[in-house]
Amino acid sequence: MNKRLGQHFLINETAIKKIIAAMDLESGDIVIEIGPGKGALTDELINQLTGKTGYKKLILIEKDRDLAVNLYKKYSQNKKIEIISGDVLKDLPTLIHNSSFIIQNYKIIGNIPYYITGKLLRILSELEKKPGLTALMIQKEVAERIIATPPKMNLLAAAVQFWANPKILFTLKPNDFDPPPEVNSAVITLTTNNQQLTTEFTENYYKLIHIIFKQPRKTLINNLKSGLNLPKNTIENSLKLLKIDPNSRPQNLSLEQIKTLITIIQP
Ligand code: SAM
C-alpha cells in the first residue's frame, strides 16, 4: 500500500453498486476512471457497461506503476479498455484535448486520493470539452462545501457550481475502506450545465470570486474595495443597484448575484 498516493481501497459492495448506478450508463458511453487501484469500481463498471450493448471505451488512469501493471494484466485483453499509467492531473487535459473519439459526451468516475480534489476540480473546470457527468468519492466535509448555498456560500462552491450542478449521493464511514482513512467520505456527482458563456465572462467570474471570498469574514464591500481598482462609492452604488447589502458577508451571496455583479463591475 502506497500511503503517499492516498490508497484506501473501497470494500463496501453496496456502495460500489450505488456509485456505478449513479453513472447512468448508456450504450455508446465513454468512461474515464481515475485511480482504479485494484479495480473495485472497475469490475462493476465493466459488468454494467457490458450489459449496455455497444459501449465505446473505458479509460483507466492509475499513477501507481505496480497497480497499473496489474490492471494491464487484468484488463488489456479487452480491446475497449485503455490503461494509462500516469498522473491524472497531468494526463487528463492532454487526453481530452487530443482524443478525437471524445466528440460529444463522456463520463468520469473516481475514488480519488483526497489531497488531489482541489486540483482535479480546477482541471475539470478548465476543460474545454467537459464530462457530461462526474462521480467522485471525496472527503465528506469538502463535498458539503461544494454543495453549499447562502448563507454558507464559499469559494469552492462558487467555483464548482459555475459549471456543474453538484449533488451528494451518500456518505461512507472509514471502515468502508481498506485501510480506513481518517475522515468520513461522500460520493458526489457533478452534472455539467453546458452553459454557453464567453471566455471573457468566465475569466471575470473566476477573478471576481477570488476577490469576493479572499477574506470570508470581512464584509463584501471591504473585500471588493481591496480587490478592485474602483472608488468605494462606485462599488457601493453598484451593489445597491443589485439590491445587495454592501455590509453583508460573502457567504450570503448567491451564484446568480455574483454573476449579475460581473455585468456591472469588471474585475
Ligand atoms: N478505485 C480504487 C478503489 O476504489 O478501491 C482505489 C481508490 S484509492 C482511494 C486512489 C487510487 O488513485 C489509488 O489506486 C492511487 O494509486 C491512485 N492515484 C493516486 N494519485 C493519482 C493520480 N494523480 N493520478 C491517477 N491515479 C492516482
Short mmCIF file of C-alpha atoms and ligand atoms in Angstrom, two decimals:
data_model
loop_
_atom_site.label_atom_id
_atom_site.label_comp_id
_atom_site.label_asym_id
_atom_site.label_seq_id
_atom_site.Cartn_x
_atom_site.Cartn_y
_atom_site.Cartn_z
CA MET A 1 0.00 0.00 0.00
CA ASN A 2 1.41 3.36 -1.04
CA LYS A 3 0.28 5.90 1.57
CA ARG A 4 1.60 8.82 -0.44
CA LEU A 5 -0.85 8.05 -3.22
CA GLY A 6 -3.85 8.11 -0.88
CA GLN A 7 -4.61 4.45 -1.37
CA HIS A 8 -7.76 3.48 0.51
CA PHE A 9 -9.46 0.67 -1.36
CA LEU A 10 -13.24 0.54 -1.33
CA ILE A 11 -14.57 -2.68 0.22
CA ASN A 12 -18.27 -1.86 0.64
CA GLU A 13 -20.01 -3.79 -2.16
CA THR A 14 -23.31 -1.93 -1.79
CA ALA A 15 -21.53 1.41 -2.11
CA ILE A 16 -19.72 0.19 -5.24
CA LYS A 17 -23.05 -0.77 -6.85
CA LYS A 18 -24.62 2.56 -5.84
CA ILE A 19 -21.81 4.64 -7.35
CA ILE A 20 -21.90 2.78 -10.64
CA ALA A 21 -25.70 3.04 -10.76
CA ALA A 22 -25.33 6.82 -10.37
CA MET A 23 -23.30 6.91 -13.58
CA ASP A 24 -26.49 6.36 -15.58
CA LEU A 25 -24.59 4.24 -18.08
CA GLU A 26 -25.89 4.12 -21.63
CA SER A 27 -24.82 2.39 -24.80
CA GLY A 28 -22.17 4.37 -26.63
CA ASP A 29 -20.68 5.66 -23.37
CA ILE A 30 -17.07 6.67 -22.97
CA VAL A 31 -15.94 6.48 -19.34
CA ILE A 32 -12.70 7.60 -17.72
CA GLU A 33 -11.82 6.15 -14.33
CA ILE A 34 -9.35 7.99 -12.15
CA GLY A 35 -7.22 5.87 -9.81
CA PRO A 36 -8.77 2.43 -10.40
CA GLY A 37 -6.34 0.86 -7.91
CA LYS A 38 -7.10 -2.86 -7.72
CA GLY A 39 -10.26 -2.47 -9.76
CA ALA A 40 -13.02 -2.38 -7.12
CA LEU A 41 -15.10 0.08 -9.14
CA THR A 42 -13.69 -1.03 -12.48
CA ASP A 43 -15.06 -4.57 -12.27
CA GLU A 44 -18.60 -3.38 -11.58
CA LEU A 45 -18.23 -0.67 -14.21
CA ILE A 46 -17.28 -3.27 -16.82
CA ASN A 47 -20.15 -5.51 -15.70
CA GLN A 48 -22.64 -2.71 -16.15
CA LEU A 49 -21.09 -1.41 -19.38
CA THR A 50 -21.08 -4.89 -20.88
CA GLY A 51 -24.80 -5.11 -20.19
CA LYS A 52 -25.26 -1.99 -22.31
CA THR A 53 -24.72 -3.05 -25.89
CA GLY A 54 -22.13 -1.00 -27.71
CA TYR A 55 -20.28 0.95 -25.01
CA LYS A 56 -17.40 2.64 -26.68
CA LYS A 57 -14.46 2.92 -24.38
CA LEU A 58 -13.22 2.72 -20.80
CA ILE A 59 -10.01 4.56 -19.99
CA LEU A 60 -8.21 3.85 -16.73
CA ILE A 61 -5.64 6.32 -15.38
CA GLU A 62 -3.54 4.96 -12.50
CA LYS A 63 -0.44 6.62 -11.07
CA ASP A 64 0.95 3.66 -9.11
CA ARG A 65 3.07 1.72 -11.59
CA ASP A 66 2.68 -1.66 -9.88
CA LEU A 67 -1.09 -1.27 -9.79
CA ALA A 68 -1.09 -0.12 -13.42
CA VAL A 69 0.85 -3.25 -14.43
CA ASN A 70 -1.70 -5.42 -12.62
CA LEU A 71 -4.56 -3.55 -14.30
CA TYR A 72 -2.89 -4.19 -17.61
CA LYS A 73 -2.65 -7.93 -16.86
CA LYS A 74 -6.27 -7.98 -15.77
CA TYR A 75 -7.94 -5.93 -18.49
CA SER A 76 -5.71 -5.49 -21.54
CA GLN A 77 -7.32 -8.36 -23.47
CA ASN A 78 -10.47 -6.23 -23.63
CA LYS A 79 -9.99 -4.02 -26.69
CA LYS A 80 -12.36 -1.38 -25.39
CA ILE A 81 -10.22 -0.74 -22.33
CA GLU A 82 -7.23 1.58 -22.42
CA ILE A 83 -4.85 1.72 -19.45
CA ILE A 84 -2.78 4.83 -18.84
CA SER A 85 0.00 4.54 -16.30
CA GLY A 86 0.19 8.20 -15.32
CA ASP A 87 -0.91 11.15 -13.25
CA VAL A 88 -4.49 12.30 -13.92
CA LEU A 89 -3.55 15.89 -13.09
CA LYS A 90 -1.05 15.93 -15.94
CA ASP A 91 -2.58 13.48 -18.37
CA LEU A 92 -6.31 14.31 -18.32
CA PRO A 93 -6.16 17.70 -20.11
CA THR A 94 -3.94 16.27 -22.86
CA LEU A 95 -6.10 13.16 -23.20
CA ILE A 96 -9.29 15.18 -23.60
CA HIS A 97 -7.70 17.73 -25.87
CA ASN A 98 -6.12 15.17 -28.21
CA SER A 99 -8.76 12.44 -28.30
CA SER A 100 -10.75 12.51 -31.48
CA PHE A 101 -13.24 9.98 -30.05
CA ILE A 102 -14.28 12.36 -27.28
CA ILE A 103 -16.52 14.33 -29.57
CA GLN A 104 -19.62 14.70 -27.50
CA ASN A 105 -20.28 13.18 -24.17
CA TYR A 106 -18.08 11.28 -21.78
CA LYS A 107 -18.21 10.48 -18.07
CA ILE A 108 -15.65 10.48 -15.29
CA ILE A 109 -15.63 8.33 -12.18
CA GLY A 110 -13.09 8.06 -9.40
CA ASN A 111 -12.46 7.16 -5.81
CA ILE A 112 -9.65 9.66 -5.74
CA PRO A 113 -6.89 10.42 -3.25
CA TYR A 114 -8.48 13.25 -1.26
CA TYR A 115 -5.48 15.58 -1.48
CA ILE A 116 -5.90 15.98 -5.26
CA THR A 117 -9.58 17.04 -5.03
CA GLY A 118 -9.00 20.80 -5.34
CA LYS A 119 -6.56 20.48 -8.23
CA LEU A 120 -8.72 17.96 -10.06
CA LEU A 121 -11.83 20.16 -9.76
CA ARG A 122 -9.87 23.06 -11.14
CA ILE A 123 -8.65 20.96 -14.08
CA LEU A 124 -12.22 19.84 -14.80
CA SER A 125 -13.48 23.43 -14.68
CA GLU A 126 -10.86 24.45 -17.24
CA LEU A 127 -11.54 21.64 -19.73
CA GLU A 128 -12.95 22.88 -22.98
CA LYS A 129 -14.75 19.57 -23.51
CA LYS A 130 -16.14 18.81 -20.07
CA PRO A 131 -17.58 15.44 -19.00
CA GLY A 132 -21.37 15.31 -19.00
CA LEU A 133 -21.28 13.63 -15.61
CA THR A 134 -18.57 13.19 -12.98
CA ALA A 135 -18.91 10.94 -9.91
CA LEU A 136 -16.22 11.32 -7.28
CA MET A 137 -15.55 9.88 -3.86
CA ILE A 138 -14.15 12.72 -1.78
CA GLN A 139 -13.83 13.85 1.81
CA LYS A 140 -17.31 14.45 3.27
CA GLU A 141 -16.52 17.95 4.53
CA VAL A 142 -15.26 19.00 1.13
CA ALA A 143 -18.39 17.60 -0.54
CA GLU A 144 -20.51 19.65 1.87
CA ARG A 145 -18.56 22.80 0.99
CA ILE A 146 -19.07 22.14 -2.73
CA ILE A 147 -22.87 21.88 -2.48
CA ALA A 148 -23.22 24.85 -0.10
CA THR A 149 -25.63 27.72 -0.83
CA PRO A 150 -26.22 31.03 1.03
CA PRO A 151 -25.65 31.58 3.97
CA LYS A 152 -22.81 29.06 3.61
CA MET A 153 -21.53 30.10 0.21
CA ASN A 154 -17.77 29.78 -0.20
CA LEU A 155 -15.06 29.93 -2.85
CA LEU A 156 -15.14 26.21 -3.69
CA ALA A 157 -18.94 26.18 -4.07
CA ALA A 158 -18.84 29.27 -6.28
CA ALA A 159 -16.07 27.76 -8.41
CA VAL A 160 -17.75 24.38 -8.95
CA GLN A 161 -21.39 25.50 -9.20
CA PHE A 162 -20.44 27.83 -12.02
CA TRP A 163 -20.05 24.89 -14.41
CA ALA A 164 -21.83 21.99 -12.68
CA ASN A 165 -24.77 21.05 -10.52
CA PRO A 166 -23.33 19.15 -7.56
CA LYS A 167 -25.22 16.57 -5.52
CA ILE A 168 -24.16 14.40 -2.59
CA LEU A 169 -25.39 10.86 -3.23
CA PHE A 170 -24.42 9.22 0.03
CA THR A 171 -21.74 9.20 2.71
CA LEU A 172 -19.36 6.47 3.83
CA LYS A 173 -17.54 5.63 7.04
CA PRO A 174 -13.80 4.96 7.33
CA ASN A 175 -14.35 1.21 7.70
CA ASP A 176 -15.87 1.04 4.21
CA PHE A 177 -12.26 1.25 3.01
CA ASP A 178 -9.11 -0.79 3.48
CA PRO A 179 -7.09 0.69 5.11
CA PRO A 180 -9.62 3.10 6.67
CA PRO A 181 -8.95 6.82 6.06
CA GLU A 182 -9.02 9.26 8.98
CA VAL A 183 -12.04 11.15 7.65
CA ASN A 184 -15.59 10.42 6.52
CA SER A 185 -16.24 10.24 2.80
CA ALA A 186 -19.01 11.19 0.38
CA VAL A 187 -19.87 10.38 -3.20
CA ILE A 188 -20.68 13.48 -5.16
CA THR A 189 -21.99 13.80 -8.70
CA LEU A 190 -21.32 16.85 -10.84
CA THR A 191 -23.68 17.31 -13.77
CA THR A 192 -22.17 19.74 -16.24
CA ASN A 193 -24.58 22.55 -17.02
CA ASN A 194 -23.28 23.23 -20.55
CA GLN A 195 -23.99 26.95 -20.40
CA GLN A 196 -22.58 28.88 -23.33
CA LEU A 197 -20.60 31.76 -21.86
CA THR A 198 -17.81 33.84 -23.36
CA THR A 199 -14.20 33.27 -22.23
CA GLU A 200 -14.17 36.86 -21.01
CA PHE A 201 -17.22 36.32 -18.77
CA THR A 202 -15.76 33.09 -17.39
CA GLU A 203 -12.40 34.71 -16.64
CA ASN A 204 -14.10 37.67 -14.97
CA TYR A 205 -16.24 35.33 -12.90
CA TYR A 206 -13.26 33.43 -11.52
CA LYS A 207 -11.35 36.67 -10.86
CA LEU A 208 -14.34 38.12 -9.03
CA ILE A 209 -14.98 35.10 -6.78
CA HIS A 210 -11.35 35.12 -5.67
CA ILE A 211 -11.77 38.79 -4.71
CA ILE A 212 -15.15 38.27 -3.01
CA PHE A 213 -14.04 35.30 -0.90
CA LYS A 214 -10.46 36.41 -0.23
CA GLN A 215 -11.29 37.21 3.40
CA PRO A 216 -14.62 35.48 4.04
CA ARG A 217 -15.10 37.08 7.45
CA LYS A 218 -14.83 40.60 6.08
CA THR A 219 -17.80 42.42 4.56
CA LEU A 220 -18.47 42.23 0.86
CA ILE A 221 -17.68 45.91 0.36
CA ASN A 222 -14.30 45.55 2.11
CA ASN A 223 -13.27 42.56 0.00
CA LEU A 224 -14.36 44.29 -3.20
CA LYS A 225 -12.62 47.51 -2.18
CA SER A 226 -9.29 45.73 -1.58
CA GLY A 227 -9.53 43.65 -4.75
CA LEU A 228 -10.89 46.13 -7.26
CA ASN A 229 -9.37 49.30 -8.53
CA LEU A 230 -12.58 51.29 -8.07
CA PRO A 231 -13.74 54.01 -5.65
CA LYS A 232 -15.73 52.75 -2.67
CA ASN A 233 -18.89 54.67 -3.57
CA THR A 234 -18.90 53.25 -7.14
CA ILE A 235 -18.83 49.73 -5.70
CA GLU A 236 -21.43 50.60 -3.09
CA ASN A 237 -23.77 52.07 -5.70
CA SER A 238 -23.40 49.00 -7.93
CA LEU A 239 -24.24 46.72 -5.01
CA LYS A 240 -27.26 48.79 -4.06
CA LEU A 241 -28.45 48.77 -7.64
CA LEU A 242 -28.47 44.98 -7.46
CA LYS A 243 -30.19 45.12 -4.07
CA ILE A 244 -27.15 43.57 -2.39
CA ASP A 245 -26.28 44.86 1.08
CA PRO A 246 -22.63 46.11 0.89
CA ASN A 247 -22.14 45.17 4.54
CA SER A 248 -23.25 41.58 4.18
CA ARG A 249 -20.71 38.74 4.29
CA PRO A 250 -19.62 36.99 1.09
CA GLN A 251 -21.20 33.75 2.37
CA ASN A 252 -24.64 35.32 1.84
CA LEU A 253 -24.19 35.90 -1.89
CA SER A 254 -25.92 33.58 -4.31
CA LEU A 255 -24.37 32.33 -7.53
CA GLU A 256 -26.84 34.39 -9.54
CA GLN A 257 -25.96 37.54 -7.61
CA ILE A 258 -22.26 37.01 -8.31
CA LYS A 259 -23.00 36.54 -12.00
CA THR A 260 -25.04 39.74 -12.16
CA LEU A 261 -22.31 41.62 -10.31
CA ILE A 262 -19.96 40.98 -13.24
CA THR A 263 -22.29 42.79 -15.61
CA ILE A 264 -21.79 45.93 -13.53
CA ILE A 265 -18.32 45.52 -12.02
CA GLN A 266 -15.46 44.49 -14.31
CA PRO A 267 -12.78 42.85 -12.11
N1 SAM B 1 -10.54 2.95 -7.11
C1 SAM B 1 -9.90 2.12 -6.11
C2 SAM B 1 -10.91 1.71 -5.08
O1 SAM B 1 -11.97 2.36 -5.01
O2 SAM B 1 -10.67 0.75 -4.34
C3 SAM B 1 -8.69 2.83 -5.46
C4 SAM B 1 -9.01 4.13 -4.77
S1 SAM B 1 -7.67 4.85 -3.89
C5 SAM B 1 -8.54 5.94 -2.80
C6 SAM B 1 -6.97 6.04 -5.01
C7 SAM B 1 -6.24 5.47 -6.21
O3 SAM B 1 -5.75 6.56 -7.03
C8 SAM B 1 -5.01 4.63 -5.90
O4 SAM B 1 -5.02 3.47 -6.69
C9 SAM B 1 -3.82 5.54 -6.25
O5 SAM B 1 -2.67 4.83 -6.61
C10 SAM B 1 -4.39 6.33 -7.39
N2 SAM B 1 -3.78 7.67 -7.60
C11 SAM B 1 -3.23 8.48 -6.68
N3 SAM B 1 -2.88 9.64 -7.24
C12 SAM B 1 -3.20 9.56 -8.55
C13 SAM B 1 -3.05 10.46 -9.65
N4 SAM B 1 -2.53 11.67 -9.50
N5 SAM B 1 -3.48 10.04 -10.89
C14 SAM B 1 -4.04 8.82 -11.04
N6 SAM B 1 -4.18 7.93 -10.02
C15 SAM B 1 -3.78 8.30 -8.80
#
